[in-house]
Short mmCIF file of C-alpha atoms in Angstrom, two decimals:
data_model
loop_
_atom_site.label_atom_id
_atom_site.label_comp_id
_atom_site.label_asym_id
_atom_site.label_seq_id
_atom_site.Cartn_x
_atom_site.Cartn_y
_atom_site.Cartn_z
CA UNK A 1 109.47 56.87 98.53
CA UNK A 2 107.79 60.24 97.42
CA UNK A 3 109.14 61.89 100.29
CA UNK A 4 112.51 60.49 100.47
CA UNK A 5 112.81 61.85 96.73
CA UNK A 6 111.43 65.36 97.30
CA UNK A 7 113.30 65.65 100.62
CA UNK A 8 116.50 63.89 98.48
CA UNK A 9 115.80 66.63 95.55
CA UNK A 10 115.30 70.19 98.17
CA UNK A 11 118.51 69.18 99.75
CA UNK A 12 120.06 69.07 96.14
CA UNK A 13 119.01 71.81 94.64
CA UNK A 14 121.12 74.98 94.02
CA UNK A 15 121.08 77.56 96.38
CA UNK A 16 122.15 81.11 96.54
CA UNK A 17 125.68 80.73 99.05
CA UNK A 18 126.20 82.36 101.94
CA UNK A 19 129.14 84.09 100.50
CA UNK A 20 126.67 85.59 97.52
CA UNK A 21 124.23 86.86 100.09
CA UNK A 22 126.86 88.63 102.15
CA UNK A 23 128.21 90.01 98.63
CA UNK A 24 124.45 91.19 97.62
CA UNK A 25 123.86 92.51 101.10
CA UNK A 26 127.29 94.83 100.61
CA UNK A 27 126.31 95.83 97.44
CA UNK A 28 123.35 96.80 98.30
CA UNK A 29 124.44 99.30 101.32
CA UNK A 30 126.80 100.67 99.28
CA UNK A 31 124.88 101.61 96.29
CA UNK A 32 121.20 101.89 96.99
CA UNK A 33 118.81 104.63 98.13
CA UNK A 34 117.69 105.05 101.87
CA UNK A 35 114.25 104.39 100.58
CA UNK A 36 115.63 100.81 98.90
CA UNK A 37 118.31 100.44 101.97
CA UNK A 38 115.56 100.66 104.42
CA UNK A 39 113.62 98.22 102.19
CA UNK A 40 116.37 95.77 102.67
CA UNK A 41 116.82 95.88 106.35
CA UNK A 42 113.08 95.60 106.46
CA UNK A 43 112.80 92.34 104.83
CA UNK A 44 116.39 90.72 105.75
CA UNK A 45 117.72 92.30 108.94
CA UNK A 46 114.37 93.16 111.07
CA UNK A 47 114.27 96.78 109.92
CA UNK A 48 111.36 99.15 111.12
CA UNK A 49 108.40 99.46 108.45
CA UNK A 50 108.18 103.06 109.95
CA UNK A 51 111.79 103.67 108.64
CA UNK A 52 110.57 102.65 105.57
CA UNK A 53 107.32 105.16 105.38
CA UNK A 54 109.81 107.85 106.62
CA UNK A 55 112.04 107.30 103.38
CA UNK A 56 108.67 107.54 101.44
CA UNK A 57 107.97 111.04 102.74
CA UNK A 58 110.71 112.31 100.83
CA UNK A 59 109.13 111.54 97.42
CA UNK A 60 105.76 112.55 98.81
CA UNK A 61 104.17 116.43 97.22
CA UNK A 62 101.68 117.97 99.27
CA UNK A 63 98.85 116.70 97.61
CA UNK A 64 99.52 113.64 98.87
CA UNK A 65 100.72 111.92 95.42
CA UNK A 66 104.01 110.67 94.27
CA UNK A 67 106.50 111.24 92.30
CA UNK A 68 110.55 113.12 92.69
CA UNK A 69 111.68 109.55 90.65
CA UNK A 70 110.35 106.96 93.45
CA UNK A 71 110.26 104.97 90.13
CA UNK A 72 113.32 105.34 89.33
CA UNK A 73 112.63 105.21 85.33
CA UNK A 74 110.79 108.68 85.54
CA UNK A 75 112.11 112.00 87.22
CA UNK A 76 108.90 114.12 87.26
CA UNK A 77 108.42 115.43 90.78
CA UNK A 78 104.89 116.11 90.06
CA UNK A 79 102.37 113.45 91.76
CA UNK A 80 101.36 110.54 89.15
CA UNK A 81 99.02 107.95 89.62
CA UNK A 82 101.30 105.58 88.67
CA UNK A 83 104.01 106.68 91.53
CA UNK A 84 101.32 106.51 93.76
CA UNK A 85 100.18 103.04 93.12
CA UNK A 86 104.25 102.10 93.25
CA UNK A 87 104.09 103.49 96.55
CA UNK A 88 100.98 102.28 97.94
CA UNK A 89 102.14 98.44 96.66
CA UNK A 90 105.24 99.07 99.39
CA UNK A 91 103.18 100.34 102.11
CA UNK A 92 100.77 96.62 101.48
CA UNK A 93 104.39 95.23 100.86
CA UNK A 94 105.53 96.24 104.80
CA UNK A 95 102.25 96.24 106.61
CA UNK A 96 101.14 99.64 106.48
CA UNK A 97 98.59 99.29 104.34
CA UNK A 98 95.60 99.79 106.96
CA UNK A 99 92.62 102.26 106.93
CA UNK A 100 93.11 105.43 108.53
CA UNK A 101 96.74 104.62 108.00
CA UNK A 102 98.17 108.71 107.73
CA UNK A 103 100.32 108.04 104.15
CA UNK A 104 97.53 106.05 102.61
CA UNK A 105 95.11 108.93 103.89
CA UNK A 106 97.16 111.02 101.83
CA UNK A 107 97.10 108.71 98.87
CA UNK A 108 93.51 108.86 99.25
CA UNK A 109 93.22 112.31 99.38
CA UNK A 110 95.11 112.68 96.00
CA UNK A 111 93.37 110.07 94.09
CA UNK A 112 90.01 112.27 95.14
CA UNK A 113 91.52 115.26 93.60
CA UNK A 114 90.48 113.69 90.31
CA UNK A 115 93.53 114.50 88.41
CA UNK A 116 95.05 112.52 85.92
CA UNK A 117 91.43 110.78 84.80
CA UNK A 118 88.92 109.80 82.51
CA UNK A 119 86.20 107.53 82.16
CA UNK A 120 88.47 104.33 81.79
CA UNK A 121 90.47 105.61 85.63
CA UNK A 122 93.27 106.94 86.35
CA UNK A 123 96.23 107.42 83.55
CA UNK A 124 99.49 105.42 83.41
CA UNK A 125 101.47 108.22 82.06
CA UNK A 126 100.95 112.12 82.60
CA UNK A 127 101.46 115.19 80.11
CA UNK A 128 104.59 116.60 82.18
CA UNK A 129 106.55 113.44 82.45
CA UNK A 130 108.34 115.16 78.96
CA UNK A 131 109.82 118.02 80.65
CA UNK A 132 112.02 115.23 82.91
CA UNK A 133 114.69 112.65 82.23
CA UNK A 134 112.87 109.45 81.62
CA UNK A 135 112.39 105.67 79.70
CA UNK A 136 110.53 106.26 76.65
CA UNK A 137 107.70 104.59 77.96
CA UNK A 138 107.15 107.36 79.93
CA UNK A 139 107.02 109.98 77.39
CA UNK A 140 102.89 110.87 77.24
CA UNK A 141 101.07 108.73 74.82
CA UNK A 142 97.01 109.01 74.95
CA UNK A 143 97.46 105.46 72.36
CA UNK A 144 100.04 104.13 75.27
CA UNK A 145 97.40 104.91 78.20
CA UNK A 146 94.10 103.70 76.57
CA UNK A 147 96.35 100.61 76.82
CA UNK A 148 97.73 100.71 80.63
CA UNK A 149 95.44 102.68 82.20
CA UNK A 150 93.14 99.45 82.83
CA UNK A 151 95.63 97.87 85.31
CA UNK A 152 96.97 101.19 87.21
CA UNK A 153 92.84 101.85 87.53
CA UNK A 154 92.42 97.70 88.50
CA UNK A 155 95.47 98.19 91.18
CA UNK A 156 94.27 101.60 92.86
CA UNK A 157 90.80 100.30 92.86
CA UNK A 158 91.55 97.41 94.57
CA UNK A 159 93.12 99.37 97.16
CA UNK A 160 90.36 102.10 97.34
CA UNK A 161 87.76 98.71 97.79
CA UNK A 162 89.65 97.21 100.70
CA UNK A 163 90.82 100.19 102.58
CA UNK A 164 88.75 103.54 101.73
CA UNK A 165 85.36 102.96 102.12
CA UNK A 166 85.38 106.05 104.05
CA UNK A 167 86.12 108.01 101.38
CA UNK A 168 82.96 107.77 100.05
CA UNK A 169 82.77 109.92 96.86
CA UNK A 170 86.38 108.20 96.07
CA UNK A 171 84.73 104.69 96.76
CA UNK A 172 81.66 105.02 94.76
CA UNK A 173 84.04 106.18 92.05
CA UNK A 174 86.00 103.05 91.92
CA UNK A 175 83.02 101.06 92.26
CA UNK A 176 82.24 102.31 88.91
CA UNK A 177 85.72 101.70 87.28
CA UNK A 178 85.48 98.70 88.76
CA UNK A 179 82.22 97.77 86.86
CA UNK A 180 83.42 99.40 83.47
CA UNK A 181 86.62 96.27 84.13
CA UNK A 182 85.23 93.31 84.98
CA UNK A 183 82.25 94.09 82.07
CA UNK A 184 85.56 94.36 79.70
CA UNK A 185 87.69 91.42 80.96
CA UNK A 186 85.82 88.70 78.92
CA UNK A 187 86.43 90.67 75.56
CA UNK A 188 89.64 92.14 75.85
CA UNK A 189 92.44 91.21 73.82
CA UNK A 190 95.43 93.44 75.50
CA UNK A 191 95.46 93.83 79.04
CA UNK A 192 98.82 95.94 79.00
CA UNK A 193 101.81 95.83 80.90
CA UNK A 194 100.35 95.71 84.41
CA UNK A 195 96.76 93.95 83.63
CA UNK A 196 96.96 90.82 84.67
CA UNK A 197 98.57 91.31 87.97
CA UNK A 198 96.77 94.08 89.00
CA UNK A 199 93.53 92.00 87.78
CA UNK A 200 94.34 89.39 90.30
CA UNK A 201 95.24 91.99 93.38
CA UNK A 202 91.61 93.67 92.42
CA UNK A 203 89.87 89.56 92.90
CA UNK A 204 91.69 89.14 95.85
CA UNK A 205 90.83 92.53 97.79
CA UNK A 206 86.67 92.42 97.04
CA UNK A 207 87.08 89.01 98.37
CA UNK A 208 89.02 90.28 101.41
CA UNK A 209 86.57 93.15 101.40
CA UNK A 210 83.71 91.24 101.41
CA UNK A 211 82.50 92.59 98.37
CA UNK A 212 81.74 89.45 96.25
CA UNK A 213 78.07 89.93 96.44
CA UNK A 214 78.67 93.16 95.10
CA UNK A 215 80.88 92.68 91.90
CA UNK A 216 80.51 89.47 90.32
CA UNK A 217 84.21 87.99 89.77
CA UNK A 218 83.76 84.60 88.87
CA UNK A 219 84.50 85.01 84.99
CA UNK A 220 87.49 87.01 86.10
CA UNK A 221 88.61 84.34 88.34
CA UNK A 222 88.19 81.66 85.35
CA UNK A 223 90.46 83.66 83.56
CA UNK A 224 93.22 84.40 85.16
CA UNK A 225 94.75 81.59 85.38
CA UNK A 226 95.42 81.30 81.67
CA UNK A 227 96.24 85.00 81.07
CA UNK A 228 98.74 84.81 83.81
CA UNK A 229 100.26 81.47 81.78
CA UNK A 230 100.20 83.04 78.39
CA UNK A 231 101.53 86.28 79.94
CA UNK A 232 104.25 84.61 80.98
CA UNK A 233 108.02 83.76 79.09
CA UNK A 234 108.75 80.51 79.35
CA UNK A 235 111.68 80.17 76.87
CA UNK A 236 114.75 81.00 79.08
CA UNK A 237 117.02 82.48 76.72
CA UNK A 238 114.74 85.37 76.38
CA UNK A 239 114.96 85.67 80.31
CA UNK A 240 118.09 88.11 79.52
CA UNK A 241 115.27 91.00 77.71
CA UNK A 242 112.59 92.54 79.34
CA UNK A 243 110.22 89.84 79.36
CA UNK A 244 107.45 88.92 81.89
CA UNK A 245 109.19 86.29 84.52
CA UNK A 246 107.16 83.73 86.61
CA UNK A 247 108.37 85.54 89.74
CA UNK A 248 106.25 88.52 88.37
CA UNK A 249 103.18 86.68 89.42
CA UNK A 250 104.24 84.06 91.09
CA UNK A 251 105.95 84.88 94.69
CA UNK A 252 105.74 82.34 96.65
CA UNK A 253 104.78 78.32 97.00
CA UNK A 254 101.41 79.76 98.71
CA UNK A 255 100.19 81.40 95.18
CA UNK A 256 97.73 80.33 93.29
CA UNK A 257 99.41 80.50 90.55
CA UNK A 258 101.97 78.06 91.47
CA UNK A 259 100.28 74.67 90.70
CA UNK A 260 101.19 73.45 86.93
CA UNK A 261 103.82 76.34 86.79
CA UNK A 262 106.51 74.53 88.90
CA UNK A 263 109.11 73.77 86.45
CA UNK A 264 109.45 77.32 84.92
CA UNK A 265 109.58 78.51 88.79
CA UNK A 266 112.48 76.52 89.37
CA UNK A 267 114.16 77.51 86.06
CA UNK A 268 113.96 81.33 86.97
CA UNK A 269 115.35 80.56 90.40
CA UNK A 270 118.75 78.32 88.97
CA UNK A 271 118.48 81.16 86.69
CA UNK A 272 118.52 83.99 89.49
CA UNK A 273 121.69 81.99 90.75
CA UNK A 274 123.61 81.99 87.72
CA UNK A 275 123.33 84.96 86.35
CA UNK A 276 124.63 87.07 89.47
CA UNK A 277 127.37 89.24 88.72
CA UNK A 278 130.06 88.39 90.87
CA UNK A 279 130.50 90.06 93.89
CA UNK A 280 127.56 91.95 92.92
CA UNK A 281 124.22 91.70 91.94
CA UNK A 282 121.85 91.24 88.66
CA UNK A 283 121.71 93.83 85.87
CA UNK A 284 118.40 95.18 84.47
CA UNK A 285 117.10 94.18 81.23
CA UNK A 286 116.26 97.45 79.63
CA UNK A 287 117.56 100.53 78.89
CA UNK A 288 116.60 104.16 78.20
CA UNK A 289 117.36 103.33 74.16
CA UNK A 290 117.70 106.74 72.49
CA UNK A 291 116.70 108.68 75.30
CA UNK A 292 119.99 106.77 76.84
CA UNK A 293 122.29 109.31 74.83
CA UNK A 294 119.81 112.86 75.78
CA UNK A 295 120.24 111.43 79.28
CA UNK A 296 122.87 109.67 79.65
CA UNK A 297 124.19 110.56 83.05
CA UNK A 298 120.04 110.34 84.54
CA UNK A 299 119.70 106.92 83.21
CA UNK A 300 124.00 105.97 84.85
CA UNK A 301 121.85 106.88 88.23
CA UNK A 302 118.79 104.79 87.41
CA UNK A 303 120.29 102.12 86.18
CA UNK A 304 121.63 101.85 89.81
CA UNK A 305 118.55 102.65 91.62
CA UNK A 306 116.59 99.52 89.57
CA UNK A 307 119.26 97.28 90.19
CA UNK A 308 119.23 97.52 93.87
CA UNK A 309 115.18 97.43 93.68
CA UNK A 310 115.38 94.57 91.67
CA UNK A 311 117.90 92.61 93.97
CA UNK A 312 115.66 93.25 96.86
CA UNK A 313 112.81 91.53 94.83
CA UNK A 314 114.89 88.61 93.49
CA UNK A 315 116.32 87.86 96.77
CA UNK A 316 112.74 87.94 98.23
CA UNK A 317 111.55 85.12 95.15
CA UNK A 318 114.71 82.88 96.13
CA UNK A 319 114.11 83.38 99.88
CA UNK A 320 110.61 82.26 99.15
CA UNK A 321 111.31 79.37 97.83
CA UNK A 322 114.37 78.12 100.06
CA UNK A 323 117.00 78.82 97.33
CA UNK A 324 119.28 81.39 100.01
CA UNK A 325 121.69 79.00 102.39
CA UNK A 326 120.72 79.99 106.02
CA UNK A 327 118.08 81.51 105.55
#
């Protein structure tokens, strides 16, 4: 009877239409970037990963960094770390994340240069960001990175641990940041923005790396699980503001995360469904604020640019989870 009921409620629930796919899919090619284009066709249409790395280049300085507005919120085309990490989370994102991989040598070789660090890693935001159109978030804060600068360092380490280790100096660096973390985790309040995601991608590569006998993660592992809950907005009506979604940590049936957290997973994706513009696709749930009116025209342009990243993600969570028809 358990069966006929679950197989009774999957062929019930709402799904995204055929018609609304072929009206995101539109959208999409006739408002996004190449770089968010080629993203699309990767993950819906059999594109080329290498089509995707070839849009990358174009945001890419010749110290190997990141930057030109590949996040679309900040217009510096100086390399950040924080641009760098976006881009190194779409080369794991389409399979290119491998060692001796020629981008993510380049990644490396920018993350050696030692700019934009201190002792806690590297920094979320960077002095020049003010000289560009931007969120306000974005405007340098040293009170705003002693906050964030844990999960940017927790991300990039975890990709330094899993694919550099023959960047030795660089390795043996993030080794240590790695230490200063997990010796932190058990008595730290705020964990920022990014901390508890990037806390779980850090777990997940020294176990893939084969690093557990090295760094000790078991506390961290205890942990997560109830950071990730409390991180995340449950009350729907706030789902409409910039508030932490399950499909921020929670991707797919296989995650961890999933077990306990069903219900709120299946409210975001009804939610995903209704809340389409029609004929389009979803709006963002921020703004620029006052730097809105100083940029007005710069945040018209990213305002497009997030909305076609964001569809790409949102379509991914509903594809996930068997909410697209035909698919």
């Amino acid at each position: 009877c358990y069966y006929t009921f679950k197989y009774t409620w999957r062929c019930r629930m709402k799904k995204l239409s055929e018609t609304a796919y072929s009206e995101v899919r539109t959208w999409i090619y006739r408002n996004a970037r190449p770089l968010e284009l080629a993203l699309w066709q990767f993950d819906f249409e059999n594109g080329s990963p290498e089509r995707v790395a070839d849009m990358l280049r174009f945001y890419q300085n010749e110290d190997g960094g990141f930057g030109n507005g590949v996040e679309p919120d900040s217009w510096n085309p100086e390399s950040s770390p924080y641009a760098t990490m976006i881009v190194a989370g779409m080369l794991r994102g389409i399979g290119l994340a491998k060692q001796g991989q020629p981008m993510l040598e380049d990644i490396f070789r920018f993350l050696e240069s030692g700019v934009h660090t201190s002792e806690r890693g590297w920094h979320f935001g960077i002095p020049s960001n003010d000289r560009y159109p931007r969120a306000p978030w974005w405007c340098y804060s040293e009170e705003l990175n002693a906050v964030q600068d844990m999960g940017i360092t927790a991300a990039l380490c975890a990709l330094i641990l899993r694919y550099g280790s023959g960047h030795t100096a660089l390795y043996e660096r993030a080794c240590g940041y790695v230490d200063r973390i997990l010796e932190q985790v058990a008595s730290r309040e705020n964990f920022g923005e990014m901390g508890a995601g990037a806390l779980g991608i850090l777990v997940q590569d020294i176990e893939a790396a084969g690093l557990t006998g090295r760094f000790e993660c078991g506390r961290v592992k205890e942990l997560l699980p109830g950071l990730i809950n409390r991180t995340i907005e449950r009350n729907v009506e706030k789902w409409a503001e910039y508030t932490p979604r399950p499909s921020e940590f929670i991707e797919s049936p296989e995650s961890g995360y999933y077990p306990g957290n069903e219900e709120v997973v299946e409210a975001e994706l009804d939610y995903l469904i209704d809340t389409r513009n029609p004929g389009g696709v979803w709006n963002i749930t921020w703004t620029w604020f006052d730097l809105s009116e100083v940029y007005p025209k710069e945040f018209a342009v990213s305002e497009n640019w997030w909305m076609a990243s964001k569809a790409i993600e949102k379509m991914r969570f509903l594809r996930a989870f068997g909410r697209i028809e035909g698919i």
